[in-house]
XYZ file of C-alpha atoms in Angstrom:
337
model
C -6.433 -17.079 4.762
C -4.097 -14.759 6.597
C -1.615 -15.901 9.173
C 0.973 -13.983 11.159
C 3.722 -15.191 13.468
C 5.914 -12.810 15.409
C 7.661 -11.793 18.586
C 7.000 -8.587 20.563
C 9.266 -7.580 23.459
C 9.442 -4.494 25.680
C 11.620 -3.453 28.607
C 11.504 -0.506 30.984
C 14.352 0.601 33.243
C 14.659 3.465 35.745
C 18.020 5.095 36.306
C 18.018 8.286 38.363
C 16.292 10.983 36.372
C 15.902 8.722 33.352
C 13.165 6.234 32.571
C 14.325 4.236 29.553
C 11.992 2.149 27.413
C 13.120 -0.257 24.639
C 10.878 -2.432 22.502
C 10.924 -4.500 19.311
C 8.364 -6.157 17.070
C 9.187 -8.812 14.468
C 6.488 -10.496 12.374
C 6.348 -12.920 9.471
C 3.066 -12.519 7.640
C 1.544 -14.878 5.068
C -1.619 -14.336 3.046
C -3.094 -17.053 0.829
C -6.002 -15.797 -1.234
C -8.126 -16.667 -4.250
C -10.151 -13.927 -5.864
C -13.019 -14.229 -8.347
C -12.713 -10.638 -9.521
C -14.802 -9.492 -12.458
C -15.293 -13.082 -13.447
C -18.528 -12.347 -15.294
C -17.220 -9.204 -16.966
C -18.387 -5.597 -16.690
C -19.677 -3.058 -19.169
C -19.957 0.731 -19.025
C -22.622 2.720 -20.868
C -22.290 6.457 -21.552
C -24.794 9.039 -22.719
C -22.381 10.090 -25.454
C -23.269 6.965 -27.392
C -26.823 8.248 -27.906
C -26.219 12.001 -28.034
C -27.641 13.772 -31.055
C -28.281 15.115 -33.516
C -24.563 16.039 -33.566
C -22.687 13.773 -31.097
C -19.649 16.065 -31.215
C -21.622 18.907 -29.611
C -22.495 18.491 -25.956
C -26.132 18.894 -25.006
C -27.472 18.717 -21.490
C -30.818 17.362 -22.791
C -29.519 14.841 -25.273
C -28.334 11.286 -24.866
C -29.045 8.750 -22.161
C -26.895 5.934 -20.784
C -29.976 3.750 -20.267
C -30.767 4.137 -23.967
C -27.235 3.046 -24.758
C -27.767 0.009 -22.508
C -31.014 -0.906 -24.284
C -29.244 -0.648 -27.633
C -26.349 -2.744 -26.391
C -23.919 0.065 -27.292
C -21.415 -0.045 -24.465
C -18.562 2.405 -24.235
C -16.022 0.280 -22.414
C -15.624 -2.759 -20.183
C -13.593 -5.855 -19.579
C -13.682 -9.452 -18.449
C -10.917 -11.393 -16.773
C -9.664 -13.553 -13.957
C -7.393 -12.837 -11.044
C -5.105 -15.672 -9.980
C -4.730 -16.998 -6.479
C -1.740 -15.723 -4.591
C 0.484 -17.064 -1.825
C 2.073 -13.920 -0.359
C 4.658 -13.353 2.332
C 6.429 -10.372 3.889
C 8.255 -9.264 7.018
C 7.411 -6.494 9.455
C 10.335 -5.235 11.562
C 10.076 -2.478 14.181
C 11.886 -1.226 17.239
C 12.055 1.834 19.445
C 13.961 3.481 22.257
C 12.531 6.275 24.422
C 13.933 8.191 27.366
C 11.751 10.232 29.706
C 14.152 12.630 31.407
C 13.246 14.490 34.603
C 15.515 17.475 33.985
C 14.266 19.455 36.961
C 11.264 19.310 39.267
C 9.455 21.536 36.768
C 10.734 20.244 33.428
C 10.383 16.777 31.881
C 11.725 16.019 28.377
C 10.760 13.013 26.285
C 13.200 11.856 23.577
C 12.514 8.857 21.388
C 13.439 7.205 18.127
C 11.344 4.560 16.377
C 12.105 2.522 13.334
C 9.846 0.330 11.306
C 9.985 -1.274 7.880
C 7.803 -3.613 5.927
C 9.404 -5.733 3.259
C 7.747 -5.920 -0.156
C 5.613 -8.970 -0.683
C 6.943 -12.034 -2.465
C 4.762 -14.665 -4.073
C 5.484 -18.375 -3.823
C 5.319 -18.889 -7.598
C 6.789 -15.454 -8.467
C 3.464 -14.430 -10.043
C 4.121 -10.758 -9.400
C 5.009 -8.028 -11.832
C 5.373 -4.290 -12.223
C 5.457 -1.717 -15.025
C 8.808 -0.115 -15.687
C 8.220 3.147 -17.539
C 11.969 3.509 -18.262
C 12.598 0.045 -19.702
C 13.021 -0.267 -23.460
C 9.835 -1.179 -25.221
C 9.831 -4.492 -27.111
C 8.224 -2.777 -30.140
C 9.199 0.200 -32.262
C 8.094 1.890 -35.444
C 9.508 4.425 -37.866
C 7.342 7.109 -36.228
C 8.340 6.083 -32.667
C 11.835 4.565 -32.720
C 12.701 5.147 -29.032
C 9.675 3.913 -27.128
C 9.997 3.032 -23.428
C 7.774 1.104 -21.053
C 7.584 -2.603 -20.405
C 6.255 -5.153 -17.931
C 8.904 -6.628 -15.603
C 8.429 -9.956 -13.829
C 9.585 -10.862 -10.371
C 12.356 -13.438 -10.250
C 12.710 -13.555 -14.059
C 15.789 -12.541 -16.039
C 17.710 -11.508 -12.973
C 14.889 -9.342 -11.616
C 14.219 -9.131 -7.887
C 11.368 -11.154 -6.428
C 10.023 -7.872 -5.051
C 7.424 -5.985 -7.198
C 8.613 -2.676 -5.628
C 11.594 -1.439 -3.690
C 12.064 -2.057 0.015
C 11.803 1.245 1.901
C 14.365 0.950 4.730
C 14.892 4.567 5.851
C 11.794 4.801 8.026
C 13.213 6.488 11.126
C 10.642 8.288 13.268
C 11.884 10.719 15.946
C 9.645 11.745 18.864
C 10.243 14.837 21.016
C 8.098 16.104 23.856
C 8.290 18.267 26.955
C 6.192 19.328 29.921
C 7.096 22.457 31.843
C 5.364 23.604 34.999
C 6.047 27.331 35.201
C 4.041 27.648 38.416
C 1.738 25.437 40.438
C -1.112 26.638 38.238
C 0.492 27.110 34.808
C 1.719 24.163 32.696
C 3.065 24.126 29.108
C 3.284 20.915 27.050
C 4.497 20.350 23.520
C 5.427 17.457 21.244
C 6.451 16.383 17.743
C 6.491 13.008 16.097
C 6.621 11.158 12.779
C 4.308 8.181 12.296
C 4.774 5.722 9.400
C 1.851 3.918 7.793
C 1.654 0.597 6.068
C 1.777 0.533 2.310
C -1.724 0.870 0.856
C -1.215 -2.140 -1.375
C -4.896 -2.284 -2.319
C -8.144 -0.501 -1.519
C -9.430 -3.796 -0.147
C -6.850 -5.560 1.948
C -8.653 -8.841 1.478
C -8.132 -8.565 -2.289
C -4.443 -7.740 -2.208
C -2.648 -7.856 -5.542
C 0.352 -5.556 -6.068
C -0.367 -5.218 -9.783
C -3.427 -5.785 -11.932
C -3.698 -6.333 -15.645
C -0.521 -8.437 -15.927
C -0.300 -11.524 -18.070
C -1.238 -13.659 -15.073
C -4.782 -12.306 -15.151
C -5.735 -12.592 -18.780
C -7.932 -9.490 -18.761
C -9.751 -8.822 -22.073
C -10.882 -5.276 -22.882
C -14.309 -4.685 -24.423
C -13.993 -2.259 -27.309
C -17.442 -0.697 -27.445
C -16.242 2.331 -29.385
C -13.023 3.656 -30.883
C -13.920 7.329 -30.967
C -16.257 7.634 -27.964
C -19.437 8.205 -29.991
C -19.700 5.461 -32.662
C -20.535 1.843 -31.686
C -17.811 -0.618 -32.655
C -18.739 -3.812 -30.797
C -22.169 -4.454 -29.250
C -22.659 -6.351 -25.979
C -24.455 -9.092 -27.919
C -21.004 -10.168 -29.134
C -18.568 -8.192 -27.009
C -15.395 -10.181 -27.714
C -15.515 -11.306 -31.383
C -11.803 -12.238 -31.418
C -12.057 -14.320 -28.201
C -10.712 -13.871 -24.705
C -7.101 -13.212 -23.831
C -5.517 -16.228 -22.180
C -2.919 -15.663 -19.482
C 0.598 -16.106 -20.841
C 2.410 -15.694 -17.551
C 5.974 -14.447 -17.799
C 6.867 -16.619 -20.790
C 7.044 -13.770 -23.303
C 8.638 -11.245 -20.977
C 8.390 -7.559 -21.838
C 6.348 -8.331 -24.969
C 3.378 -9.414 -22.832
C 0.344 -7.173 -22.295
C 0.949 -5.143 -25.475
C -2.122 -3.041 -26.260
C -3.736 -3.698 -22.885
C -4.171 -1.606 -19.781
C -2.159 -2.196 -16.616
C -2.258 -0.787 -13.101
C 0.970 -1.074 -11.189
C 2.624 0.150 -8.021
C 5.271 2.762 -8.434
C 8.467 0.730 -8.089
C 9.953 3.237 -5.623
C 7.733 1.789 -2.876
C 8.196 4.824 -0.623
C 6.428 4.403 2.737
C 3.832 7.100 3.540
C 4.092 8.921 6.859
C 2.387 11.571 8.921
C 4.059 14.424 10.838
C 2.214 15.621 13.943
C 2.987 18.465 16.318
C 1.151 20.204 19.134
C 1.471 22.781 21.904
C -0.765 23.147 24.933
C -1.026 25.835 27.642
C -3.093 25.012 30.738
C -3.913 27.389 33.600
C -5.901 26.599 36.764
C -8.039 29.592 37.641
C -9.804 28.021 40.620
C -9.896 24.615 42.201
C -12.708 23.591 39.870
C -11.932 25.667 36.766
C -9.121 25.182 34.241
C -8.482 27.095 31.039
C -6.763 25.075 28.278
C -5.490 26.576 24.999
C -4.000 24.141 22.488
C -2.775 23.959 18.920
C -2.334 20.711 16.960
C -1.090 20.260 13.378
C -0.411 17.360 11.041
C 0.860 16.784 7.528
C 0.693 13.693 5.357
C 3.699 12.891 3.150
C 3.978 10.401 0.272
C 0.411 9.197 0.664
C -0.600 6.779 -2.066
C -2.699 7.907 -4.989
C -3.513 6.669 -8.436
C -1.864 8.547 -11.329
C -2.793 7.967 -14.975
C 0.519 8.269 -16.868
C -1.360 7.796 -20.147
C -3.832 10.664 -19.687
C -4.339 13.064 -22.584
C -2.195 16.206 -22.262
C -4.574 19.189 -21.921
C -2.651 21.040 -24.645
C -4.311 18.741 -27.194
C -7.871 19.513 -26.106
C -7.831 22.452 -28.518
C -7.928 19.936 -31.364
C -11.634 19.447 -30.621
C -13.368 16.931 -32.949
C -10.029 16.092 -34.590
C -9.386 13.902 -31.541
C -12.135 11.590 -32.829
C -10.582 11.089 -36.261
C -9.108 7.663 -37.013
C -5.501 7.694 -38.210
C -3.169 4.951 -39.547
C -1.926 2.699 -36.774
C 1.902 2.803 -36.642
C 1.925 -0.481 -34.694
C -0.398 -2.425 -36.950
C 0.604 -6.103 -37.007
C 2.753 -5.794 -33.854
C -0.162 -5.368 -31.433
C -3.103 -7.730 -31.828
C -5.170 -6.870 -28.704
C -6.995 -3.691 -27.758
C -7.620 -0.465 -29.687
C -4.219 -0.657 -31.419
């Protein structure tokens, strides 16, 4: 369940040509959830698994994903569990705005808002993130300087936050209204509006990171080269299921497995909006209004695959399907490696 406790206050004061407004909003938010996510597992079936006669040559009329399903030749999949979470964070906001009656014809609005949302913490510190710059716990002669490791909240001197706290969220607001004549009015404004962090596509299934050692996700290896069956769905996990290890093995956890993590920077997205409006009264019952409005989104959240194949290697063609010696054999016991 979700619970929120807070205090909202606002005050307005008139002083001559000024009308001053001040407000604040402070909230403590707690979210206790339990998610049965992908508890029964999922499998993907691709037409490439039944493409022929040469599976390395694309054909619009060859291969069928339903045929792959009937054969039990899946291409990928996984099964796992997502732990319950007891989450908490703070929302802090405040603003000051002054509406100034400069003259009888000109009114100026000046305002400054501030809002920040602390990163979530979890009661049992079952939060983690992927640090692409941390030293990898494994190396090989071919790759002696690997980087990338899972970091755990509240472990080994780490912060309890799974991403940084964005605290520079100042949002100015400027507006004016100018009455050139009794029939002609010009209005304009600009403002910055911060959004909440998009911590998950489904806010009821909030987890700041998936695939960590708290979830125990096991990948289904249907194929190693994308065209040849390796494991069939009749026995999808011949080596068993991965059991959650928690933070006990530190950076060495999740080796060979996929992980989806928030960028640790935790920058808050925001939207810039501006407009201008010219209004002219032609007759008592007819008004012409010409307006322009613009907006721009900045730092909006998106998913980026940092492990995607560099396009420069696509020229290798079928060589990408060739199996090569594994430089991490014996060090990684889960997944394709």
